[in-house]
Structures are given as C-alpha cells and as structure tokens.
PDB file of C-alpha atoms and ligand atoms in Angstrom:
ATOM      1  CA  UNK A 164       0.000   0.000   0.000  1.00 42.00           C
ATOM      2  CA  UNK A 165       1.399   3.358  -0.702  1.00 44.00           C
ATOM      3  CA  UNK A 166       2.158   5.838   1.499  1.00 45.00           C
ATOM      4  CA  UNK A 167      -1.065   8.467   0.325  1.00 44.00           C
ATOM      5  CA  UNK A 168      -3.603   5.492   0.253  1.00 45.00           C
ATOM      6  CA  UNK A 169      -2.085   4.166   3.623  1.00 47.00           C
ATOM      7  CA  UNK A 170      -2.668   7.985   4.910  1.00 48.00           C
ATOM      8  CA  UNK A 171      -6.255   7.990   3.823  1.00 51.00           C
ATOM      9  CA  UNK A 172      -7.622   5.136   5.164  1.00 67.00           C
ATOM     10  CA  UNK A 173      -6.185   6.039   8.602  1.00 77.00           C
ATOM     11  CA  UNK A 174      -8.262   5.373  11.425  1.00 88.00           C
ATOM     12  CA  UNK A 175      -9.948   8.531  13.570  1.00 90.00           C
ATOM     13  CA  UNK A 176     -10.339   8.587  17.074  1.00 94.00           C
ATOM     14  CA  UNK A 177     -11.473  11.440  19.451  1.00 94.00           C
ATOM     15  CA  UNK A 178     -10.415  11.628  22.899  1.00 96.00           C
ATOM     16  CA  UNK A 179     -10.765  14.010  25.326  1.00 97.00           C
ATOM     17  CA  UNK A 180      -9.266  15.133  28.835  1.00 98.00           C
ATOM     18  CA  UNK A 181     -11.816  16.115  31.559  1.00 98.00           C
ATOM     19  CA  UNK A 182     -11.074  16.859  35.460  1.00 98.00           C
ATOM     20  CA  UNK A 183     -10.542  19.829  37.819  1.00 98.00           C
ATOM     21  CA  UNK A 184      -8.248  22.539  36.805  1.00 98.00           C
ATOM     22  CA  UNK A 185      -4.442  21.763  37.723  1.00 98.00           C
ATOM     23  CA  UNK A 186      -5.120  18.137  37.944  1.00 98.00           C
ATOM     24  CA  UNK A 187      -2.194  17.730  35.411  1.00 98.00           C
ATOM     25  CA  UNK A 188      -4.493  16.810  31.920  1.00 98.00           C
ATOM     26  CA  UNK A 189      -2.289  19.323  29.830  1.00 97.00           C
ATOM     27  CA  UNK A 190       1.195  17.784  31.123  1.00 98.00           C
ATOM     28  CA  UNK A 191      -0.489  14.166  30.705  1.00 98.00           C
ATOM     29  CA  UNK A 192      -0.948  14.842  27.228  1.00 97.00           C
ATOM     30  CA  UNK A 193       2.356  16.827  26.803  1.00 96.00           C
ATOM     31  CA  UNK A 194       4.761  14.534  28.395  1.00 97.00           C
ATOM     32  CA  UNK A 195       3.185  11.620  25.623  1.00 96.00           C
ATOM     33  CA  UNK A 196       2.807  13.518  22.533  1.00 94.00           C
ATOM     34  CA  UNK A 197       6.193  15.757  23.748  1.00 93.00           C
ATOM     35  CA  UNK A 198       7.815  13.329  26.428  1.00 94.00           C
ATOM     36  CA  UNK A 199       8.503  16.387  28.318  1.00 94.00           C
ATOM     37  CA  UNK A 200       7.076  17.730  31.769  1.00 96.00           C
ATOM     38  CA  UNK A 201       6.781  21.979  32.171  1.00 91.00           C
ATOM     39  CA  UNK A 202       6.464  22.800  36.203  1.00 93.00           C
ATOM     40  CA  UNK A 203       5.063  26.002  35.798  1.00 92.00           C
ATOM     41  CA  UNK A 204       1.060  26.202  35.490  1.00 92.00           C
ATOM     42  CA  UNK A 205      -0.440  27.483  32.533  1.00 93.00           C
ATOM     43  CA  UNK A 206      -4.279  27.415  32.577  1.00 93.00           C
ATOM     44  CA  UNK A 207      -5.828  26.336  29.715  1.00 92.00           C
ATOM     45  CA  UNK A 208      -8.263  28.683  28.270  1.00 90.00           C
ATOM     46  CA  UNK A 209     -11.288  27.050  26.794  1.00 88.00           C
ATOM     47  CA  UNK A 210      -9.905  23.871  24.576  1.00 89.00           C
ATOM     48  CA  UNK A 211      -6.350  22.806  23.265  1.00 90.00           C
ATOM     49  CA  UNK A 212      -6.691  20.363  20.322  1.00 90.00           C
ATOM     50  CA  UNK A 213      -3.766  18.083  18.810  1.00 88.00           C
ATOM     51  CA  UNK A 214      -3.780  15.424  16.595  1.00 89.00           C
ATOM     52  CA  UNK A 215      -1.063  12.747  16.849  1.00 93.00           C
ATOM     53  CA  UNK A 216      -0.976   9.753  14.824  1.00 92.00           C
ATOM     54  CA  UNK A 217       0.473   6.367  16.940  1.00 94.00           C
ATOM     55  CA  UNK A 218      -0.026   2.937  15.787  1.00 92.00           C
ATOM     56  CA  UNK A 219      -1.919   0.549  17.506  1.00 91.00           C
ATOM     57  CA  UNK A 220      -2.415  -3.114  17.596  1.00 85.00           C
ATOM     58  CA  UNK A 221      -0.320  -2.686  14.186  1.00 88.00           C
ATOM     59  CA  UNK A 222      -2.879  -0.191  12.729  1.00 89.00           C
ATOM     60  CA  UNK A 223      -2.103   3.555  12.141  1.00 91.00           C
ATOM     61  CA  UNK A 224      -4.253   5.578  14.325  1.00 93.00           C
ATOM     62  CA  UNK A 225      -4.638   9.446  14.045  1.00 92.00           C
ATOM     63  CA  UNK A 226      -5.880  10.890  17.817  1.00 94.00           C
ATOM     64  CA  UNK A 227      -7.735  13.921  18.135  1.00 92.00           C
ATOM     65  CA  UNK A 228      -6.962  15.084  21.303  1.00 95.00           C
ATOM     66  CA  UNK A 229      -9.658  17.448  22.981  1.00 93.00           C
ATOM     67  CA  UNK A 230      -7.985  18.871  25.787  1.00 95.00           C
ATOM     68  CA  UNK A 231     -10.634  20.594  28.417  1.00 95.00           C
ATOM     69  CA  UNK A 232     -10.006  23.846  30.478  1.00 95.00           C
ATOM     70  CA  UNK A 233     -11.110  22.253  33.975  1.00 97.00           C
ATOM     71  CA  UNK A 234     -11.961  25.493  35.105  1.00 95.00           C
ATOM     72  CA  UNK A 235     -15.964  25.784  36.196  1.00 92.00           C
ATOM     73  CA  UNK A 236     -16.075  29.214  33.680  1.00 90.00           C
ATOM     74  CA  UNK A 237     -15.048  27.515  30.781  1.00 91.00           C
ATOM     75  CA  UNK A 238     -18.219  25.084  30.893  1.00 91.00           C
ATOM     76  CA  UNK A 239     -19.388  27.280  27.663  1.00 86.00           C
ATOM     77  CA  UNK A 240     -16.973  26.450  25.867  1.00 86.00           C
ATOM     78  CA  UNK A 241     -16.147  22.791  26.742  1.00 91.00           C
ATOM     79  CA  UNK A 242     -19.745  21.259  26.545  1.00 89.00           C
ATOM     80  CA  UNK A 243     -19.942  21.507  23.077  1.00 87.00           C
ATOM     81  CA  UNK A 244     -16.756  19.347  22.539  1.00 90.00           C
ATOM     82  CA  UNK A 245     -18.143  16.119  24.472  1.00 95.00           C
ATOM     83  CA  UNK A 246     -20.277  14.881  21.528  1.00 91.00           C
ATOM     84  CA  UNK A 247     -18.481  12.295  19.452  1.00 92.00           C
ATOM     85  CA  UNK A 248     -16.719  11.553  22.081  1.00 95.00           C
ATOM     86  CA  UNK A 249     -14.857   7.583  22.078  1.00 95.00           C
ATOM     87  CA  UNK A 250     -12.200   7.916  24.919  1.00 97.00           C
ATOM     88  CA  UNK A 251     -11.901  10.367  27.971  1.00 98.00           C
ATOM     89  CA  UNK A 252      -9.266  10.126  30.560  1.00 98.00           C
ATOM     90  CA  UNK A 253     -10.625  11.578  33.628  1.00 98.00           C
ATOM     91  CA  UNK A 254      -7.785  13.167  35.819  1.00 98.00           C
ATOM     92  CA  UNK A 255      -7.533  14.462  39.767  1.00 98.00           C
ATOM     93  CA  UNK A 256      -4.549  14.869  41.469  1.00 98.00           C
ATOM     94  CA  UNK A 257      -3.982  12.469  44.466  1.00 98.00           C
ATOM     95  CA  UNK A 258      -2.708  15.555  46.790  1.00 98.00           C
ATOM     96  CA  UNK A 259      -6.403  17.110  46.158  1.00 98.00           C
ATOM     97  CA  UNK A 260      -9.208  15.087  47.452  1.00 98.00           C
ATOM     98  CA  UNK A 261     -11.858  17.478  46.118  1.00 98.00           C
ATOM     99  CA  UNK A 262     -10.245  17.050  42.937  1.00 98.00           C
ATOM    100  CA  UNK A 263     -11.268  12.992  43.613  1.00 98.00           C
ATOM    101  CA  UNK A 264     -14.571  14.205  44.493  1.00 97.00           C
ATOM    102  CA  UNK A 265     -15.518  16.055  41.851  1.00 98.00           C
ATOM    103  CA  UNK A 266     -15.479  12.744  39.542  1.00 98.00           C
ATOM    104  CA  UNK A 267     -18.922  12.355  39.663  1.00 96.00           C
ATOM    105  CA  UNK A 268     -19.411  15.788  38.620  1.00 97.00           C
ATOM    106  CA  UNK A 269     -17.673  15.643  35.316  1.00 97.00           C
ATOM    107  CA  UNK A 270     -19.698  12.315  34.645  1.00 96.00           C
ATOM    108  CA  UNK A 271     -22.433  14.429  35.143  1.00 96.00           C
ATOM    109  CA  UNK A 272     -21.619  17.083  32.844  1.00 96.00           C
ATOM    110  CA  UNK A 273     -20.966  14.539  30.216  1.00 97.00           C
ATOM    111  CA  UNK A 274     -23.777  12.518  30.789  1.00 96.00           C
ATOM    112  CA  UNK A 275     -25.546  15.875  30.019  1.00 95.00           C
ATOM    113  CA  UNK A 276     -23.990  17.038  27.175  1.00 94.00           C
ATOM    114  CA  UNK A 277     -22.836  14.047  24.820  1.00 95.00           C
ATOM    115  CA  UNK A 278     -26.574  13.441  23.235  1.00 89.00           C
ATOM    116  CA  UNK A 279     -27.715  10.347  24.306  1.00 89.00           C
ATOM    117  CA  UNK A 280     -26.881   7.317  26.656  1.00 89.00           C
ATOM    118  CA  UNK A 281     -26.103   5.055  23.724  1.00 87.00           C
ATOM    119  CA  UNK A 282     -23.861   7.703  23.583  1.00 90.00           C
ATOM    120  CA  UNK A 283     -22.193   7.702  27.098  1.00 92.00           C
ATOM    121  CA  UNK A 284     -22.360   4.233  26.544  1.00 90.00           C
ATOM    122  CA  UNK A 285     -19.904   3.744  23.950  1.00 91.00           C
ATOM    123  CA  UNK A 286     -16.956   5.899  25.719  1.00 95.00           C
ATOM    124  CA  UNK A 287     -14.266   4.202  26.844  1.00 96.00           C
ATOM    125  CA  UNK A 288     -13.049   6.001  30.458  1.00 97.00           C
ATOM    126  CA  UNK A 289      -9.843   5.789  31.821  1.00 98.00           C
ATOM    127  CA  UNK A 290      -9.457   7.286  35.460  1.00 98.00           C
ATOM    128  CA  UNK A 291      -5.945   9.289  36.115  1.00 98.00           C
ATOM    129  CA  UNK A 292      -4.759   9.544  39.529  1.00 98.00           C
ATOM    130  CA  UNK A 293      -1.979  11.833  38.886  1.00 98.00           C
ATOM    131  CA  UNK A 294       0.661  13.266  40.397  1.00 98.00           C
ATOM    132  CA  UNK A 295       1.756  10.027  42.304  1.00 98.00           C
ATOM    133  CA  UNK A 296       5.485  11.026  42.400  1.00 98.00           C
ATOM    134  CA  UNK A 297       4.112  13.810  44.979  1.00 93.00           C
ATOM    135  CA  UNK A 298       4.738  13.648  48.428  1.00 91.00           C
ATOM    136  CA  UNK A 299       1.404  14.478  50.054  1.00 93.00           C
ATOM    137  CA  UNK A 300      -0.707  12.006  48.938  1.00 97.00           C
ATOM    138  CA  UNK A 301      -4.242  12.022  50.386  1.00 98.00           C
ATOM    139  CA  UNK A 302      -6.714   9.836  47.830  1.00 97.00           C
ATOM    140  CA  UNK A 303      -4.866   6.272  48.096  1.00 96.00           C
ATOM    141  CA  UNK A 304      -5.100   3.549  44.829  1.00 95.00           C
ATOM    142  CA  UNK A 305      -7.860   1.398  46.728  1.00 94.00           C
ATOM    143  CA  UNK A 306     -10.042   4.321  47.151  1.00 95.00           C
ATOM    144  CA  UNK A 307      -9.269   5.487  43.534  1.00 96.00           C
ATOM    145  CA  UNK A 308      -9.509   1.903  41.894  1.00 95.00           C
ATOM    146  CA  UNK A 309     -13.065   1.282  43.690  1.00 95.00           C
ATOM    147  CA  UNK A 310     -14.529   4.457  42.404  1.00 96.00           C
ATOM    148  CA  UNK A 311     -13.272   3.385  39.167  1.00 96.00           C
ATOM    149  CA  UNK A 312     -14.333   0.041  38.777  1.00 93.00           C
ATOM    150  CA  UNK A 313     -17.585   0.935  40.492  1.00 93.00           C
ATOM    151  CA  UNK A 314     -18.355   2.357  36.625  1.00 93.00           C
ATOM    152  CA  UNK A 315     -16.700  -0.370  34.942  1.00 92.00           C
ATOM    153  CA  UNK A 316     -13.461   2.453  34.005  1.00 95.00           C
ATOM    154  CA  UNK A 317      -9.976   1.454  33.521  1.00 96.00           C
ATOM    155  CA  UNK A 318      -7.769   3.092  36.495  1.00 97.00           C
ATOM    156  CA  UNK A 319      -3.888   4.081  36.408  1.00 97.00           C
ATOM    157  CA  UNK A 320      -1.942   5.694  38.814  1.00 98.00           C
ATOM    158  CA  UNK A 321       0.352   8.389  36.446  1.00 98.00           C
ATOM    159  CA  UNK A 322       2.204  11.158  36.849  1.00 98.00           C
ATOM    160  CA  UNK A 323       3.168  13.710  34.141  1.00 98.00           C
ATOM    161  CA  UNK A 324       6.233  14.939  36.124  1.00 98.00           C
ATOM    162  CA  UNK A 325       8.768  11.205  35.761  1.00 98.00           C
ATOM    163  CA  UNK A 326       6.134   9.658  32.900  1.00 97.00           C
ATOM    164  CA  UNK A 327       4.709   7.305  35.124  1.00 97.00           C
ATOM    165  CA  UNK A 328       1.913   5.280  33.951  1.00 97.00           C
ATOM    166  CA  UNK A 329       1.414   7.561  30.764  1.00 98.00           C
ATOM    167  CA  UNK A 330       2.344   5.592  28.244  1.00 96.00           C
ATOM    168  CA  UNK A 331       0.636   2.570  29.648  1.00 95.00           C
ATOM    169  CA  UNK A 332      -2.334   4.697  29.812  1.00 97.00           C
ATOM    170  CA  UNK A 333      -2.544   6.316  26.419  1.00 97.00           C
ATOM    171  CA  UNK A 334      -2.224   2.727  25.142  1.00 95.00           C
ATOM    172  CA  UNK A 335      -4.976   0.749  26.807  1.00 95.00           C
ATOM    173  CA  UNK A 336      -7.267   3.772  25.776  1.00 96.00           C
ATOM    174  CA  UNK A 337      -6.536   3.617  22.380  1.00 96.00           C
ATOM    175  CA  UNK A 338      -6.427  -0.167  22.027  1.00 94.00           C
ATOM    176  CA  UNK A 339     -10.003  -0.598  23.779  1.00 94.00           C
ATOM    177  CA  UNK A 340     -11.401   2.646  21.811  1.00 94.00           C
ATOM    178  CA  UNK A 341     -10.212   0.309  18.767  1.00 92.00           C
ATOM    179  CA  UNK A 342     -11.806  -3.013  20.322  1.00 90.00           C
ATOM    180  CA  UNK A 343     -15.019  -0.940  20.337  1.00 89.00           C
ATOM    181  CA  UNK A 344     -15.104   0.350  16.793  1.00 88.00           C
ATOM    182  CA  UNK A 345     -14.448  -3.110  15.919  1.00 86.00           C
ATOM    183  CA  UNK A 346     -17.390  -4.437  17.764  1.00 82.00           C
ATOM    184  CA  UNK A 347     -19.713  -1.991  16.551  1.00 79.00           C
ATOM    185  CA  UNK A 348     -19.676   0.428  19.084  1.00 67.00           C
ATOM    186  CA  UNK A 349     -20.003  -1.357  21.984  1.00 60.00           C
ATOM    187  CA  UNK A 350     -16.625  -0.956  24.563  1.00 59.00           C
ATOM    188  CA  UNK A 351     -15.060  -4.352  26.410  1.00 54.00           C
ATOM    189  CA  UNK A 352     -16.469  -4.778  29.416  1.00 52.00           C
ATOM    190  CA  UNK A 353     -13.898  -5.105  32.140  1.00 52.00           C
ATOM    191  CA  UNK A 354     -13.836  -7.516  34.365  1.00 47.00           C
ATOM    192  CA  UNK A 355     -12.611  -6.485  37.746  1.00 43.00           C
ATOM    193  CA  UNK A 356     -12.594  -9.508  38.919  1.00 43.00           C
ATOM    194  CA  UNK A 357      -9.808 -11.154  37.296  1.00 48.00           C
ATOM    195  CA  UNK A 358      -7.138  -8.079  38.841  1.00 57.00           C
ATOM    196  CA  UNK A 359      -8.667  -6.909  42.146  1.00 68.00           C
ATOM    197  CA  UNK A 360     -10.144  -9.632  44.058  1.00 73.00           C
ATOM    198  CA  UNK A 361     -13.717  -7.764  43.471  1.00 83.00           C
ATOM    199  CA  UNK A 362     -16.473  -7.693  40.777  1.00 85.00           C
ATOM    200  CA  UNK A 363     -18.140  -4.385  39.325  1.00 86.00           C
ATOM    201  CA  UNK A 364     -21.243  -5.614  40.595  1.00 90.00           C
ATOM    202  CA  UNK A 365     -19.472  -5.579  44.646  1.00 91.00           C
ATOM    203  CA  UNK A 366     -17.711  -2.112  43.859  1.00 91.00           C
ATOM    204  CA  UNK A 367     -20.449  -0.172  42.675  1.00 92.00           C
ATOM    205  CA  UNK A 368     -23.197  -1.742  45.521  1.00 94.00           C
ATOM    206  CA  UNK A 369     -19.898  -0.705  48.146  1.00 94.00           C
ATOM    207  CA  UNK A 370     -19.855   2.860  46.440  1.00 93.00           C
ATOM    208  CA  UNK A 371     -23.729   3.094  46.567  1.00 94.00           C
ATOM    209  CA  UNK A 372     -23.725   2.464  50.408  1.00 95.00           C
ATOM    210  CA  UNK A 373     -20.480   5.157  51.243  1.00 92.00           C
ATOM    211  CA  UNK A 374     -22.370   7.778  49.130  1.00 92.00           C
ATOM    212  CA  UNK A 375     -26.122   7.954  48.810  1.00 94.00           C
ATOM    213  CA  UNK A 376     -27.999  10.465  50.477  1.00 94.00           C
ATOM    214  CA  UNK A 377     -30.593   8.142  52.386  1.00 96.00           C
ATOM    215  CA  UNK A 378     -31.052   4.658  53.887  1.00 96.00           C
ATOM    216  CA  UNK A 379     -33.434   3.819  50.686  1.00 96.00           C
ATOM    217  CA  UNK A 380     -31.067   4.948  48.204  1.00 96.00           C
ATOM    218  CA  UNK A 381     -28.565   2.687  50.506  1.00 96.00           C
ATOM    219  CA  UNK A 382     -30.431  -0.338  49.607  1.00 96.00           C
ATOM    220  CA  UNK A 383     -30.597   0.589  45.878  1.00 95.00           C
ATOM    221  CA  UNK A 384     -35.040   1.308  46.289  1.00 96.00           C
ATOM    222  CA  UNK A 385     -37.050   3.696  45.498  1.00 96.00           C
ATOM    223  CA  UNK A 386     -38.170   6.505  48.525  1.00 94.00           C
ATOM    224  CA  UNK A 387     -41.101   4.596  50.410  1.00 93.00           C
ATOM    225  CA  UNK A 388     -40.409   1.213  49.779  1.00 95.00           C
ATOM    226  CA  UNK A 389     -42.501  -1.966  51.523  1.00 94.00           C
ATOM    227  CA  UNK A 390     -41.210  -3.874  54.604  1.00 94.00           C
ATOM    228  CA  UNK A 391     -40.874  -6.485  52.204  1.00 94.00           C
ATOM    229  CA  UNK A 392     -38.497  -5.053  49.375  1.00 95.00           C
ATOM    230  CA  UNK A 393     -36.019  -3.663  52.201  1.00 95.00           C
ATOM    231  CA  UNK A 394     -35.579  -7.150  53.679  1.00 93.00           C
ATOM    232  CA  UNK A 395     -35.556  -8.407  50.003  1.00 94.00           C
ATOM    233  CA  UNK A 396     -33.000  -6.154  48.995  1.00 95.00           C
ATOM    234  CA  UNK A 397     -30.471  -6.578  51.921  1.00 94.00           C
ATOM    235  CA  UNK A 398     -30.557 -10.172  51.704  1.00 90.00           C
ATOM    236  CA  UNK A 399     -29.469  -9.875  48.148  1.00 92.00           C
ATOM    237  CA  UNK A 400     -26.884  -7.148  48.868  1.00 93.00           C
ATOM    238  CA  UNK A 401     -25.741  -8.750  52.204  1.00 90.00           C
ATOM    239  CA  UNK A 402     -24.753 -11.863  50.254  1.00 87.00           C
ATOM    240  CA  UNK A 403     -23.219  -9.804  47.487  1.00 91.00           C
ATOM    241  CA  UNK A 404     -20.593  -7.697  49.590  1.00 90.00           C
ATOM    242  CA  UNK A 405     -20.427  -9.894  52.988  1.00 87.00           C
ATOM    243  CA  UNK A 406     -16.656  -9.374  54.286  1.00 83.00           C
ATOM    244  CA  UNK A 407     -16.139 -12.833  53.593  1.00 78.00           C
ATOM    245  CA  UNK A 408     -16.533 -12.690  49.877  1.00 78.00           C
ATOM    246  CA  UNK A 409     -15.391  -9.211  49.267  1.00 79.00           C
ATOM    247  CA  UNK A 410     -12.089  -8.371  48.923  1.00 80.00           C
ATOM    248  CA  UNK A 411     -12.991  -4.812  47.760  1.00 84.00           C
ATOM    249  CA  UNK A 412     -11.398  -1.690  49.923  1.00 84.00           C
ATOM    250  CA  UNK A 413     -14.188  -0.209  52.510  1.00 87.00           C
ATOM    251  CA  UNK A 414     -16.145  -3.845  52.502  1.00 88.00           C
ATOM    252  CA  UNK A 415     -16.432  -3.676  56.430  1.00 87.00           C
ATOM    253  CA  UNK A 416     -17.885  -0.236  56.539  1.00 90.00           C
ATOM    254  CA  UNK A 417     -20.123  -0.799  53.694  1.00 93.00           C
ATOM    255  CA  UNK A 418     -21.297  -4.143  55.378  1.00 91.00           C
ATOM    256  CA  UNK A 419     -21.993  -1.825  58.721  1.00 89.00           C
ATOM    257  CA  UNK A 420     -23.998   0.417  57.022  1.00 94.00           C
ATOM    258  CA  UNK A 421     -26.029  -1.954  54.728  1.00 93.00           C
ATOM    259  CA  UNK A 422     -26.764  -3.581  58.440  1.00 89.00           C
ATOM    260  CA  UNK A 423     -27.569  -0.490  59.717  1.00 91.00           C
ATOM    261  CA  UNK A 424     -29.814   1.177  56.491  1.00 94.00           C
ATOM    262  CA  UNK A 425     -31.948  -1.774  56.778  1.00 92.00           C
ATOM    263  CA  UNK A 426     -32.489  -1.944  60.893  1.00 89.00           C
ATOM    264  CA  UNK A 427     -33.363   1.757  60.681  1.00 92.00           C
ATOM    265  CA  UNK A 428     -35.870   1.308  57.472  1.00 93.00           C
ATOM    266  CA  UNK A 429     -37.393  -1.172  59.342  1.00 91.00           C
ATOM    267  CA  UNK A 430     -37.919   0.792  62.379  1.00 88.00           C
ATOM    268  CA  UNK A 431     -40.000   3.537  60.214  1.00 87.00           C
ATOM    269  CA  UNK A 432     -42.744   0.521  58.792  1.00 77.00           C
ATOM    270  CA  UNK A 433     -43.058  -0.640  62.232  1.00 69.00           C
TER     271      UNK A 433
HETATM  272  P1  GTP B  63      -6.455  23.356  33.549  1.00 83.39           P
HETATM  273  O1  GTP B  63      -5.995  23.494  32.148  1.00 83.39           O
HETATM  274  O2  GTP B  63      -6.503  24.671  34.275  1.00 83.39           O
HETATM  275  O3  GTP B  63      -7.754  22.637  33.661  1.00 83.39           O
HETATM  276  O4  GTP B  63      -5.355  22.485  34.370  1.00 83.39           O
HETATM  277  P2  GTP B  63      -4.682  21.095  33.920  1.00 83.39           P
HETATM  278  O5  GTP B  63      -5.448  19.984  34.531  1.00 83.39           O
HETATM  279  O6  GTP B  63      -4.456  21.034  32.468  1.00 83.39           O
HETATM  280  O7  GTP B  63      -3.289  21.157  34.702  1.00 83.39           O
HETATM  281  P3  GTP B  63      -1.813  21.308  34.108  1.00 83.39           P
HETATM  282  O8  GTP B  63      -1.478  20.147  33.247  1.00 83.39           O
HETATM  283  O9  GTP B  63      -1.662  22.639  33.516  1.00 83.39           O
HETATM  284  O10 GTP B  63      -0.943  21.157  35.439  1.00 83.39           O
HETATM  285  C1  GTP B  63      -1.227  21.897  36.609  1.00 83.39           C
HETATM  286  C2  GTP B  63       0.000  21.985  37.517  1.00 83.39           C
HETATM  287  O11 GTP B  63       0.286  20.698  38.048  1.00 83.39           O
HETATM  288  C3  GTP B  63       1.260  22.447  36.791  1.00 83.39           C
HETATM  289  O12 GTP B  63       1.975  23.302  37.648  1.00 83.39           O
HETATM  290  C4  GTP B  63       2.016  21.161  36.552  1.00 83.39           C
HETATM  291  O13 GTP B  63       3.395  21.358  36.505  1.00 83.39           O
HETATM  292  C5  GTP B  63       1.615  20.313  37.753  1.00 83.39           C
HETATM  293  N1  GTP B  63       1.622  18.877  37.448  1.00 83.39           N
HETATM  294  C6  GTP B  63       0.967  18.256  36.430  1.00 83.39           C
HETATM  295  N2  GTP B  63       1.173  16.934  36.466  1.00 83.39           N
HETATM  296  C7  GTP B  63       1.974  16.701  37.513  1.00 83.39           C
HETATM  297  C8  GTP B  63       2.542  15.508  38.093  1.00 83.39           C
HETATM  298  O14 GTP B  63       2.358  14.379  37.634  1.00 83.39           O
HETATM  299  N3  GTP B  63       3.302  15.664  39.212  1.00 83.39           N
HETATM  300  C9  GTP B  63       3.524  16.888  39.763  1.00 83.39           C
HETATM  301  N4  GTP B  63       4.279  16.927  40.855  1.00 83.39           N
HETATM  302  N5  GTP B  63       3.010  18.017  39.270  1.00 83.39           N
HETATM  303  C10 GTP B  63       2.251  17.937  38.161  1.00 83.39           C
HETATM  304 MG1   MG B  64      -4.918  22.305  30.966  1.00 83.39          MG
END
C-alpha cells in the first residue's frame, strides 16, 4: 500500500481530557505527545486540540486530542466538545481530594452534554490519579480503583512529572477505543474480577452504600419502599458484599452500614 492510500484510510479517534483545573491533563498529554514535563502552570483557556498519529495493535491511528479547560467558567466552551466523544481520561490529582470528588461531577456534565446514553455508553473512560510522584498524597489507589471500577473504568496511577503510567495509559485507551469500533460500538467490558479480588457488581453496591444520600437509596429502592423489598433487597446485597466474599477496599464499613440502612428502614414501617 502506498504511502497516500495508507494515509487515507487512517483510522480517527477522538479523545478528550476532563477533570478539575491543575489536575495535570495538559502535562499528561504533553509529556506523551512531547515526552517532556513543564512545572510552571499554565491554565488552559477554553480547549487545546492536537492530533497525533500512533499505531496501535499494528494499525495507524490518528488521535484527536480534545484537551478541556477544567476550570468551572469555561463550561461554555467545553460542553460543546463532548459529543463524538470515544475515549476520555478523567484526571484528579492524588494531593487534592476534592479534585477525587468532583469525579462524579464531570460524569455528570458529560452525561448531560454528549446526546444520548447510547452515547455515554460507547466511551471508553480511563481514570488518572496523577501526580503520584508527589509527596502528600491524600486519595490512596484502593479508594481510587473502587470508584473506578464501580463504573466499569480502567484506572492508572500516572504522573506527568517522571512519565509514570502515561504511556501505559494512552495505550490501553486507544487499544479498547479500537476493540469498540471493531465491535460496533459497543466498549469491552472489564472484568474487575480477574485483577482486584472484586467484581463491578461488589464495587459499585460498596460505592452506593459510602455515598447515597438516604437509607433507601442505601439499599438501591425507590423513597417509600414496603417492609418487604427492604428485607428483600439486603438479603441480596448482604450476600453480594459480605466481608467474607469481598475483597474490595471499605467492605467492612459498607457491610456496617447496609446492616444499619436496613435496621433503621425497618424501624420507620413498624
Ligand atoms: P487546567 O488546564 O486549568 O484545567 O489544568 P490542567 O489539569 O491542564 O493542569 P496542568 O497540566 O496545567 O498542570 C497543573 C500543575 O500541576 C502544573 O503546575 C504542573 O506542573 C503540575 N503537574 C501536572 N502533572 C503533575 C505531576 O504528575 N506531578 C507533579 N508533581 N506536578 C504535576
Ligand atoms: Mg490544561
């Protein structure tokens, strides 16, 4: 094949960089495209956009690389950039926890913005907890890898500053963006299993109990449910994430206040 044709039939891919200003998405994407690392901070304003072309799985690939302003003013300007979307890395720096925190929040904003949820659907995620080489570490990996396998999202623990987990990272994003374009659309599913000692299913019922705003929303029912659905549904989740079979960080506390959800639901239908 020559060199023009070869150029043409190139594969396109559009990712994107999402997370909390001075996270470190800029210098992710520098220190791969540029395999360099610049200390000083230099918002970005609105959107950066590259293209690099890298070869995957033996097939020339040419990356669009949407790279988000984190700052909450720039929301304008970013939300029309989520649609077409196929990868997103989604960065916070492991020295911020509100940086950690404000995952959810940038799943919400492209939940609301890509179209549809066939749409959400077919984006691969891969979760960045940068800045590892940094001595004041305050999110650790287990919390990190639970929130991230509590969506089904790949995790790495990178940092822009020695490299890190970059490469490692840019790779499995592109390769599984590839898998999915290949399988019509539709990403891998991971299997969290087979790596952590946990299943998605575990993480995200463990994630549910630390997080929801009420005892009903604990239990994964709707506000008012019977007597009978509560006991229903902790016998299902008690099984599920019972310290014995769950290997997953924050098992104990979630068990605790599965126990406790349900003892205090059941005091109200008395
Ligand atoms: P916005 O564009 O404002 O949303 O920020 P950003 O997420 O693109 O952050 P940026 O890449 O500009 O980096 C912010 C600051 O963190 C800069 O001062 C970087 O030098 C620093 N930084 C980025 N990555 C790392 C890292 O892995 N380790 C350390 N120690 N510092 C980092
Ligand atoms: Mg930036």
């Amino acid at each position: 094949m020559d060199k023009f044709h070869r150029n043409k039939t190139a594969i396109r891919i559009k990712v994107i960089s999402m997370g909390n200003a001075e996270t470190g998405k800029s210098c992710i994407i520098k220190r791969y495209c540029e395999k360099r690392f610049v200390s000083k901070y230099m918002t970005t304003i609105g959107i950066d956009y590259g293209v690099t072309k890298v070869s995957v799985n033996g097939k020339e690939v040419k990356v669009n690389i949407f790279d988000m302003a984190g700052h909450p003013v720039f929301y304008e300007v970013r939300n029309e950039f989520y649609k077409d979307t196929q990868g997103a890395m989604l960065v916070y720096d492991v020295g911020n926890r509100e940086s950690f925190e404000a995952l959810d929040s940038w799943l919400e904003e492209i939940r609301k913005d890509i179209g549809s949820a066939a749409d959400l659907e077919g984006v691969v995620f891969a979760v960045c907890a940068n800045k590892v080489d940094s001595r004041k570490r305050v999110v650790e990996e287990a919390e990190g890898q639970l929130w991230a396998n509590s969506h089904g999202f790949y995790y790495f623990e990178t940092s822009a500053q020695t490299g890190e987990g970059i490469n490692d990272m840019f790779q499995t994003l592109f390769k599984a963006v590839l898998t999915a374009i290949e399988n019509g659309g539709k990403p891998v599913q991971l299997n969290a299993s087979t790596n952590v000692g946990y299943t998605k299913e575990q993480a995200e019922a463990i994630q549910r109990l630390k997080t929801a705003k009420d005892n009903y929303e604990r239990l994964g029912l709707p506000a008012g449910a019977s007597r009978e659905d509560i006991n229903r549904a902790y016998r299902r989740l008690a099984v599920l994430i019972h310290p014995d079979k769950s290997l997953a960080p924050g098992t104990e506390d979630a068990f605790k206040a599965l126990v406790n959800a349900r003892a205090a639901l059941l005091q109200t239908h008395r």
